[in-house]
Coordinates of C-alpha atoms and ligand atoms in Angstrom, one line a residue:
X17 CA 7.3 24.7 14.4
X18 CA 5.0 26.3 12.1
X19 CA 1.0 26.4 13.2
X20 CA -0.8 26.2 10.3
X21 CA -4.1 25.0 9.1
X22 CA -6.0 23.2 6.5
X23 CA -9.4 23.6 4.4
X24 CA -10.7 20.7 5.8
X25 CA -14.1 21.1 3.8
X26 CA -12.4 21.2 0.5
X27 CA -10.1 18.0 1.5
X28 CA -12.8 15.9 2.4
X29 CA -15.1 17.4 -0.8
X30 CA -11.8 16.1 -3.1
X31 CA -11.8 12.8 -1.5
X32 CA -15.9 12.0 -2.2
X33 CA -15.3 13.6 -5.6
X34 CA -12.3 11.2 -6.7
X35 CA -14.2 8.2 -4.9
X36 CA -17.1 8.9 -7.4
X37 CA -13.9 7.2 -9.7
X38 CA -14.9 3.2 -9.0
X39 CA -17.8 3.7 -6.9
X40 CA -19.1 0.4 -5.7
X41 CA -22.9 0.1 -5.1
X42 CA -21.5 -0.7 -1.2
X43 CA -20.0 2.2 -0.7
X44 CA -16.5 1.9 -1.3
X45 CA -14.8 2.0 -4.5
X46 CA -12.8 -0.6 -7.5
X47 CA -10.6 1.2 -8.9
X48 CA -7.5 -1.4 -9.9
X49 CA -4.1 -0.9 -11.0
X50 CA -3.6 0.4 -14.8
X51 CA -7.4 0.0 -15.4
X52 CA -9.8 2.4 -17.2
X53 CA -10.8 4.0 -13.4
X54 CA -6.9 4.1 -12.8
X55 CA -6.3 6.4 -15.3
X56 CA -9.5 8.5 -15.0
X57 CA -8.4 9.1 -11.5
X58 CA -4.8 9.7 -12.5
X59 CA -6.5 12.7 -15.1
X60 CA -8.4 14.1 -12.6
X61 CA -5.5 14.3 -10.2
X62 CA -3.4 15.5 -12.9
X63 CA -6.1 18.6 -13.7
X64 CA -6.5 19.3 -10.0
X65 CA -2.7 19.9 -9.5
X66 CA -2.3 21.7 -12.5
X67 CA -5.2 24.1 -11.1
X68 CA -3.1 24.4 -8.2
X69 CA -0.1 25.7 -10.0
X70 CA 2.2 22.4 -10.5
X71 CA 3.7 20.9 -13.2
X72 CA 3.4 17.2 -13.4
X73 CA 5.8 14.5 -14.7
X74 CA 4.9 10.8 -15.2
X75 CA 7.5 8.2 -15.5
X76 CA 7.9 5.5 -17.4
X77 CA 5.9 3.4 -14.3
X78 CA 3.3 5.8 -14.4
X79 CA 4.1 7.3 -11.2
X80 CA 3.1 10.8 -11.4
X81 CA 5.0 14.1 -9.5
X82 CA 3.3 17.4 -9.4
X83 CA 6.1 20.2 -8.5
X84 CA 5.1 23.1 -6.7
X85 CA 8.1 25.6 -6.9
X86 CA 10.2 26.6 -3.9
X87 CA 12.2 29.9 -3.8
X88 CA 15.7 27.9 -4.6
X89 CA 15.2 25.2 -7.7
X90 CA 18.2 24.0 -6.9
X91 CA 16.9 21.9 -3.6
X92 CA 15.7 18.5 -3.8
X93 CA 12.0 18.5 -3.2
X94 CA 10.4 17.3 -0.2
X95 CA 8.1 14.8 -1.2
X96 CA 4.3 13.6 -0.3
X97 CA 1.6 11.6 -1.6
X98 CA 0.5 7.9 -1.7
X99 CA -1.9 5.9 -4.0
X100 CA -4.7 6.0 -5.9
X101 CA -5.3 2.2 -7.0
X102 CA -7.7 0.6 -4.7
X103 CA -8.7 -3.5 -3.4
X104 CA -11.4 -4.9 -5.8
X105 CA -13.4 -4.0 -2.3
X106 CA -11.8 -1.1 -1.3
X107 CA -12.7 2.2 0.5
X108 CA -12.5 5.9 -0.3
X109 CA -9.9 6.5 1.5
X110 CA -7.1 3.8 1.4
X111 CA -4.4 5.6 -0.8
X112 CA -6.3 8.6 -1.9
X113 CA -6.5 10.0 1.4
X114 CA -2.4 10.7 1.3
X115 CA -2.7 11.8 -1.9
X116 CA -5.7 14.2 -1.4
X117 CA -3.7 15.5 1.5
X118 CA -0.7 16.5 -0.6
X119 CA -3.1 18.2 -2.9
X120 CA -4.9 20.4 0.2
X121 CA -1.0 20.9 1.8
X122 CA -0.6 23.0 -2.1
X123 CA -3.7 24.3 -1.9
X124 CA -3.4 26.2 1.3
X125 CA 0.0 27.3 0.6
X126 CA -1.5 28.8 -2.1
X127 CA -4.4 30.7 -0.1
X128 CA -1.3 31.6 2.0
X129 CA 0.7 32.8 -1.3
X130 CA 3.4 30.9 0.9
X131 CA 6.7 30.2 -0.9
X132 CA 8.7 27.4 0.7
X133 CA 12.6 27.1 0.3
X134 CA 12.2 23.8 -1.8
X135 CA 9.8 22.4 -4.2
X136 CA 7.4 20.5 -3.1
X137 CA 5.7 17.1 -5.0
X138 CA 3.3 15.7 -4.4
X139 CA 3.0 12.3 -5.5
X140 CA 0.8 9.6 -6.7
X141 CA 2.7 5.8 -6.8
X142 CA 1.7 3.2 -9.5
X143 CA 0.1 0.0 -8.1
X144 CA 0.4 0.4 -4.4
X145 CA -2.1 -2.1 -3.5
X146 CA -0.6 -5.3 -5.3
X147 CA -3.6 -7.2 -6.1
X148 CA -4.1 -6.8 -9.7
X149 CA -0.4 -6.9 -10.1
X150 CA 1.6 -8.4 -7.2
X151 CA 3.6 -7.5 -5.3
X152 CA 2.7 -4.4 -3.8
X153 CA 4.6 -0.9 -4.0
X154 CA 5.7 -1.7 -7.0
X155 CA 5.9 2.0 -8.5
X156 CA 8.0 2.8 -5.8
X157 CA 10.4 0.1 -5.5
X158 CA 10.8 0.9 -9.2
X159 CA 11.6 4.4 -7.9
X160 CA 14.1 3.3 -5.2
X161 CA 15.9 0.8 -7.1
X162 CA 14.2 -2.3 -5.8
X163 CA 12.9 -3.4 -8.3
X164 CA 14.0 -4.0 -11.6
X165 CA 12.0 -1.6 -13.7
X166 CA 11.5 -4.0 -17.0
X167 CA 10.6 -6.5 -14.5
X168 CA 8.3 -4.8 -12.8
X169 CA 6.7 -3.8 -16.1
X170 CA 6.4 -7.3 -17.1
X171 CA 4.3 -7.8 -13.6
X172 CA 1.2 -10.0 -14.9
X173 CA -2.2 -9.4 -13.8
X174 CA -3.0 -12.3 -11.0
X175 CA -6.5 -12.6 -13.3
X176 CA -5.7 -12.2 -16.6
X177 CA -1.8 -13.6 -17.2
X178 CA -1.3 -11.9 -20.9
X179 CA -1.7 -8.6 -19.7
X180 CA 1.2 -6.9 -17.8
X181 CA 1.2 -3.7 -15.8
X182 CA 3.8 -1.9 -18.7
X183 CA 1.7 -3.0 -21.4
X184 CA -2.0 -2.1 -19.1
X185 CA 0.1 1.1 -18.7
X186 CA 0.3 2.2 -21.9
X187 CA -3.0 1.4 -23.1
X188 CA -4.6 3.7 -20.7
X189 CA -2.1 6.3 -21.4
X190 CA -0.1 6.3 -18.6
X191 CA 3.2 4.6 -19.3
X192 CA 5.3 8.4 -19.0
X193 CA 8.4 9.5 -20.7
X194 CA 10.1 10.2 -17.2
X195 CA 13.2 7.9 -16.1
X196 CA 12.5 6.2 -12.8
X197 CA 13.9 7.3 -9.7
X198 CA 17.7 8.2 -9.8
X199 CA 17.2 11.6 -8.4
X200 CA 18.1 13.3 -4.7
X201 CA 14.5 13.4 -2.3
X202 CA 14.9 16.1 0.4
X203 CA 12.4 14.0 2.6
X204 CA 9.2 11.7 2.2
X205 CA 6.1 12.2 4.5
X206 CA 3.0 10.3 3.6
X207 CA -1.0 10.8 5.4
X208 CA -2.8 7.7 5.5
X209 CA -5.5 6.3 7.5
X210 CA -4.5 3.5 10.2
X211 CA -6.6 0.7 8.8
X212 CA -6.4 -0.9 12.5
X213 CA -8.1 -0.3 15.7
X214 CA -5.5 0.6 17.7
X215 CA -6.4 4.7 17.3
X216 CA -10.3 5.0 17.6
X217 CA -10.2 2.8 20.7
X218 CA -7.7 4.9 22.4
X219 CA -9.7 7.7 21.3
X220 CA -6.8 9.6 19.4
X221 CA -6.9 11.5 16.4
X222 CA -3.4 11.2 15.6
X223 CA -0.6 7.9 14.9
X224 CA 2.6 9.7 15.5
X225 CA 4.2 6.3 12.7
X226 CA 7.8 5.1 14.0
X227 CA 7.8 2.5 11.5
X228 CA 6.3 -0.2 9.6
X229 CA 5.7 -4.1 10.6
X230 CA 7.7 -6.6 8.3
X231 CA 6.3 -8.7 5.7
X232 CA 6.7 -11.9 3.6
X233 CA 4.8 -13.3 0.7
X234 CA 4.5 -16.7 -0.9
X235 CA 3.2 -18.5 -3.6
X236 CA 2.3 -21.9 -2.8
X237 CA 1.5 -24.6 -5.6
X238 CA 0.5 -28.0 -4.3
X239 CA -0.1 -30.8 -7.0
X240 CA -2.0 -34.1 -6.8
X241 CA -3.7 -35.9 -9.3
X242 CA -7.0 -35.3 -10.9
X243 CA -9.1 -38.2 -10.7
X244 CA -13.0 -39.0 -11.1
X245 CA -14.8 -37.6 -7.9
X246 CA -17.2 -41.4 -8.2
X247 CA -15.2 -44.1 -9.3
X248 CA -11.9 -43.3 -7.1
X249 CA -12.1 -44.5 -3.5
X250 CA -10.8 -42.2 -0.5
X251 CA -7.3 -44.5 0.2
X252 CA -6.0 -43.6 -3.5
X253 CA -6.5 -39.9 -4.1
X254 CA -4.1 -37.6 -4.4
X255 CA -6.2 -34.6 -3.2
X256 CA -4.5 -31.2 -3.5
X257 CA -7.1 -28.9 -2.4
X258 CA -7.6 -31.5 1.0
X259 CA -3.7 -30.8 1.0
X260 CA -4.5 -27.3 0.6
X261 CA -6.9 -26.9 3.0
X262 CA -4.4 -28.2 5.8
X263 CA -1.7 -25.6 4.8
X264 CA -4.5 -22.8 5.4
X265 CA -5.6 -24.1 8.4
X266 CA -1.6 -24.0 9.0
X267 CA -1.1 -20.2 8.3
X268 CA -4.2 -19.8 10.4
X269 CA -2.3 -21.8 13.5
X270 CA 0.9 -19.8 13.0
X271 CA -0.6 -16.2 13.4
X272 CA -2.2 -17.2 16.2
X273 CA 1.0 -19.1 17.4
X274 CA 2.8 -15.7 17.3
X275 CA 0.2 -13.5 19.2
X276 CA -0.5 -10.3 19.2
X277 CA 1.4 -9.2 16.9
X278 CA 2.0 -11.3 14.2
X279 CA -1.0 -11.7 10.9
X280 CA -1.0 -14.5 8.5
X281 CA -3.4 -14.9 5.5
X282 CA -4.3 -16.4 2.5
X283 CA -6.3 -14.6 0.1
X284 CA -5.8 -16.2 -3.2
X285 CA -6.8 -19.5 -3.8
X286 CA -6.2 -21.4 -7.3
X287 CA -8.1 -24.7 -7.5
X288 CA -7.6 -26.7 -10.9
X289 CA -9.6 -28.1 -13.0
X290 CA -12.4 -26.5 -10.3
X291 CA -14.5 -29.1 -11.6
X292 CA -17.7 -30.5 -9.4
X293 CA -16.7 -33.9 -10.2
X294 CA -13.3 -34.1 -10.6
X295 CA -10.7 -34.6 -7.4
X296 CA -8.3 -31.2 -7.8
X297 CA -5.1 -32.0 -9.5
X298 CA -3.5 -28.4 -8.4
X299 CA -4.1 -25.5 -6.2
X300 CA -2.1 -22.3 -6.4
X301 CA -2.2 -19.9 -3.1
X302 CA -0.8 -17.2 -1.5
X303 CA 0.6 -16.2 2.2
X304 CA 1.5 -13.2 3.8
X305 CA 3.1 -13.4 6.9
X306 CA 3.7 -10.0 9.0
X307 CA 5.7 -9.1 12.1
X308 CA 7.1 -6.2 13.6
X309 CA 9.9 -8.5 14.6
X310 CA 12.5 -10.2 11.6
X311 CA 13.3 -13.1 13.9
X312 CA 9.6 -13.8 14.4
X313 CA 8.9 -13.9 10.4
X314 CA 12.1 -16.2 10.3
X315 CA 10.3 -18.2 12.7
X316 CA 7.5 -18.1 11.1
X317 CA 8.9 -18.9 7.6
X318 CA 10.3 -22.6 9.3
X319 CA 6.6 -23.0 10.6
X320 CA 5.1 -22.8 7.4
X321 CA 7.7 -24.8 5.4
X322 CA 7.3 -27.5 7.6
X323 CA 3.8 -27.5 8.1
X324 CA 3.9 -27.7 3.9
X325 CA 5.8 -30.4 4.2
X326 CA 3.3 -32.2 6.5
X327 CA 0.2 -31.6 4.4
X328 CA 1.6 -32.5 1.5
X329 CA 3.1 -35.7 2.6
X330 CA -0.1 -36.9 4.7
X331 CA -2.0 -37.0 1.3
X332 CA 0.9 -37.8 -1.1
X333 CA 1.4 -34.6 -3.0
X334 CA 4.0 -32.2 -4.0
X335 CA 3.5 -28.4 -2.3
X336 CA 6.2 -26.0 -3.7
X337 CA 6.6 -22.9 -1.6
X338 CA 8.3 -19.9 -3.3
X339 CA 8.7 -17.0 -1.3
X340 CA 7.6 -13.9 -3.6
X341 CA 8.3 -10.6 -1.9
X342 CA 9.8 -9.5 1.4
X343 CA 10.6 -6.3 3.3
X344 CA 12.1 -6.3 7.0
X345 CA 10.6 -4.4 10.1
X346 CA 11.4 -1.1 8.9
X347 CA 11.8 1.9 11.4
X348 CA 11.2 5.8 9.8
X349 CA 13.2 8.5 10.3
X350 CA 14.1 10.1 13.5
X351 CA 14.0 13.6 12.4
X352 CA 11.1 13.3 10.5
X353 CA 9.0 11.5 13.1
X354 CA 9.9 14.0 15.6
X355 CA 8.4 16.7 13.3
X356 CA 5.3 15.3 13.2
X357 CA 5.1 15.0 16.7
X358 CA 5.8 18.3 17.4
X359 CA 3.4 19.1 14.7
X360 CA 0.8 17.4 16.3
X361 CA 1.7 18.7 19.8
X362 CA 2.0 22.5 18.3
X363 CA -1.6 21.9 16.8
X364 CA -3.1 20.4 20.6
X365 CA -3.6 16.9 18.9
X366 CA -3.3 14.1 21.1
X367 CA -1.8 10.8 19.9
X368 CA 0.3 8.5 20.5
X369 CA 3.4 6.6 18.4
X370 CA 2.2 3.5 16.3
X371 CA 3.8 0.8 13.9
X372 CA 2.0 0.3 10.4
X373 CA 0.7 -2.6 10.1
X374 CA 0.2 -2.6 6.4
X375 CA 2.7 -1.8 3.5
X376 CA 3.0 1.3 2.0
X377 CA 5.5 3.1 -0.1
X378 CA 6.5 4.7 2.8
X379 CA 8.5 1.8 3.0
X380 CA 10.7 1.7 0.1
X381 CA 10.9 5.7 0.0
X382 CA 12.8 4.9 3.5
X383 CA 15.5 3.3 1.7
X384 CA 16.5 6.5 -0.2
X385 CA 15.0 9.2 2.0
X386 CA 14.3 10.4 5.0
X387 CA 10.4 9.0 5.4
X388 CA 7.7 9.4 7.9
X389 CA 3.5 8.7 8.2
X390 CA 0.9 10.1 10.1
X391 CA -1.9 8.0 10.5
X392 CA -5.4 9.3 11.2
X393 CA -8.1 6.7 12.8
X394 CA -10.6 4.8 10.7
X395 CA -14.2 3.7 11.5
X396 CA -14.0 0.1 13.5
X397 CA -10.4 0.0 12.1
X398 CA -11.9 -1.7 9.2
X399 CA -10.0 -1.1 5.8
X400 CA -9.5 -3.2 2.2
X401 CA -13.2 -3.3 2.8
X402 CA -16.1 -1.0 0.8
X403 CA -17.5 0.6 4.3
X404 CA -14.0 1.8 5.1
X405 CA -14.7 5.2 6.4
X406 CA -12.8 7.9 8.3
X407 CA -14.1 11.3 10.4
X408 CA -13.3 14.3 8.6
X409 CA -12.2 16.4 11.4
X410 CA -9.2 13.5 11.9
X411 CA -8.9 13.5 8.2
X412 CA -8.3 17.7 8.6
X413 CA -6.1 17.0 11.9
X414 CA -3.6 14.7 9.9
X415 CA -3.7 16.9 6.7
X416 CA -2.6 20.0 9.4
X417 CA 0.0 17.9 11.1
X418 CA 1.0 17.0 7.3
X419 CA 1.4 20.9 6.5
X420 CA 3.3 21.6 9.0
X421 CA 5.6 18.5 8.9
X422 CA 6.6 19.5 5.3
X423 CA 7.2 23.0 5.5
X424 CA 9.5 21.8 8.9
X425 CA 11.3 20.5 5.6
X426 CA 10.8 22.8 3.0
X427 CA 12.2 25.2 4.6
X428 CA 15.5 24.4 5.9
X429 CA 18.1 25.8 4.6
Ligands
GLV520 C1 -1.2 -2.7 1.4 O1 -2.4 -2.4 1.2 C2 -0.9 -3.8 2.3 O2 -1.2 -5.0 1.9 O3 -0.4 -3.6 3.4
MN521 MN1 -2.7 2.3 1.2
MN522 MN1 -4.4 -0.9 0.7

């Protein structure tokens, strides 16, 4: 194992430079799918790798691929990167962190004039985050054959239903000529902050990541009838934000019901007409159930059915639960967690192994290539939130550990 280093200085300097893209008056950063930021980040990224010697592709789902050569073009490249969409609260370092780190692993190659065996890419997925356009990863599970690609084009935005990600890709310029995915990755490593607790509190710079927490997503649509707020007495309405209401509470009960490790939310909410003085006729919302464990989200996928079932029935009402998007436990590569352990070890870091609680493309690259993560900690563990904030030395320490991980790769024969 390799023991190389980092310009931590310049990474973090890159990082506050592309959070200037979205900056929010909090702190943090907006910078949404296939918006205006979106693509002035994606330029920026696109000038900074071609400063650092790579040619970059963009494919037809705008995700982009800067190539740094290896001595032998004939290898398949070993692969690293992560997002640069953010939350409409995000933080500076959610997604652009991984990709950032890519950019500084090139970067001090080149200071090195080090020439791996393969080509290395560093990549930057299309609409990681999944809340403009849900569900999430959806640039790479267009890549790894998840996702239908004309499907996944035709994504609408949760805001604005007559745009689509394809068509908000082209208009900022980013819908590529590349085809999408069907091509041999040596191995996938992605950076990324924790966005829990678990790391500062043990006081760790380092989550050696053996894998990644299951998920499942819903869209729930519970009808009543509107009615006048005045003239209709409580025994007759047919109240479907009351109904609603219960099935949050509901998700609520379940994550706790599954403790510690299971999360349940709902973060969209729906309600129609939204009128002061009308009873609501509809509400739309959405769930997402995680779990390290598949037969826990099975469980929990009866619990909430039921409980549906209940709230919709104790007001008279219709709930409709689709389930939108899922991805089992997923574990990561044996070989390539091992390197960054030893990575970590070779470079004195102490850690310790962790599962992701979030999603990332991580995920879906699993599916095709060998995949790990390094996590680094994050201030309070808070993330999806504008005061997100990370320590540069862990920010350097995972960037290092990424280095070294990679050329582990890059340089097999
Ligand atoms: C991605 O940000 C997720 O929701 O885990
Ligand atoms: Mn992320
Ligand atoms: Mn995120």
């Amino acid at each position: 194992m390799r023991n190389l280093t980092v310009n931590g200085e310049r990474l973090w300097a890159s990082l506050m430079e592309l959070a200037q893209i979205g900056a929010t008056a909090k702190g943090g950063v907006c910078r949404l799918a296939a918006s205006d930021l979106d693509a002035e980040a994606r330029r920026l990224f696109i000038r900074w790798c071609g400063e650092a010697g790579c040619t970059v592709t963009v494919d037809r789902i705008g995700n982009m691929f800067a190539r740094r050569p290896g001595r032998n073009p004939d290898l398949p490249p070993v692969m690293t990167g992560s997002h640069l969409d953010t939350q409409p609260t995000g933080g500076k370092f959610d997604g652009a962190y991984g990709v950032m780190a890519g950019l500084e692993v090139v970067r001090s190659l080149n200071d090195l004039g080090y020439e791996t065996e393969a080509p290395i890419e560093i990549v930057a997925w299309t609409n990681e985050e999944g809340s403009r356009f849900s569900p999430a990863m959806v640039g790479s599970g267009a890549f790894t054959g998840v996702f239908d690609l004309s499907a996944a084009l035709a994504t609408p935005d949760n805001n604005a239903n007559d745009l689509t990600l394809g068509a908000e890709l082209e208009r900022v310029g980013f819908a590529g000529e590349a085809p999408v995915g069907g091509r041999v990755v040596a191995a996938y490593f992605e950076a990324h902050i924790e966005q829990g607790p678990i790391l500062e509190a043990a006081g760790l710079p380092i989550g050696v990541v053996t894998g990644a927490q299951g998920q499942r997503w819903y869209e729930i649509t519970v009808i009543g009838q509107e009615a006048h707020a005045g003239p209709t007495p409580m025994p007759r309405r047919r109240d479907a934000l009351v109904g609603a209401a219960r099935i949050i509470d509901a998700v609520n009960r379940i994550g706790h019901a599954h403790a510690p490790y299971a999360c349940a939310t709902v973060g969209f909410v729906q309600v129609s007409p939204n009128s002061r003085n009308t009873i609501p006729g509809r509400v739309f919302l959405t769930v997402d159930f995680r779990h390290p464990q598949d037969e826990v989200l099975t469980a929990m996928d009866r619990e909430l059915r039921a409980a549906c079932a209940e709230a919709a029935a104790s007001q008279n009402l219709e709930a409709d639960v689709k389930e939108f998007w899922y991805f089992p436990p997923t574990p990561f590569d044996q070989r390539l967690v091992n390197a960054v352990r030893e990575a970590t070890n070779a470079q004195g870091f102490a850690n310790q192994d962790i599962v992701s609680g979030a999603g990332h493309d991580a995920v879906y690259m699993a599916k095709v290539a060998p995949t790990a993560m390094i996590f680094v900690p994050c201030v309070g563990g808070i993330s999806h939130n504008e005061i997100e904030d990370a320590k540069p030395e862990d920010l350097t320490a995972g960037c290092a550990v990424l280095l070294n991980a990679v050329l582990e790769c890059a340089d097999r024969k």
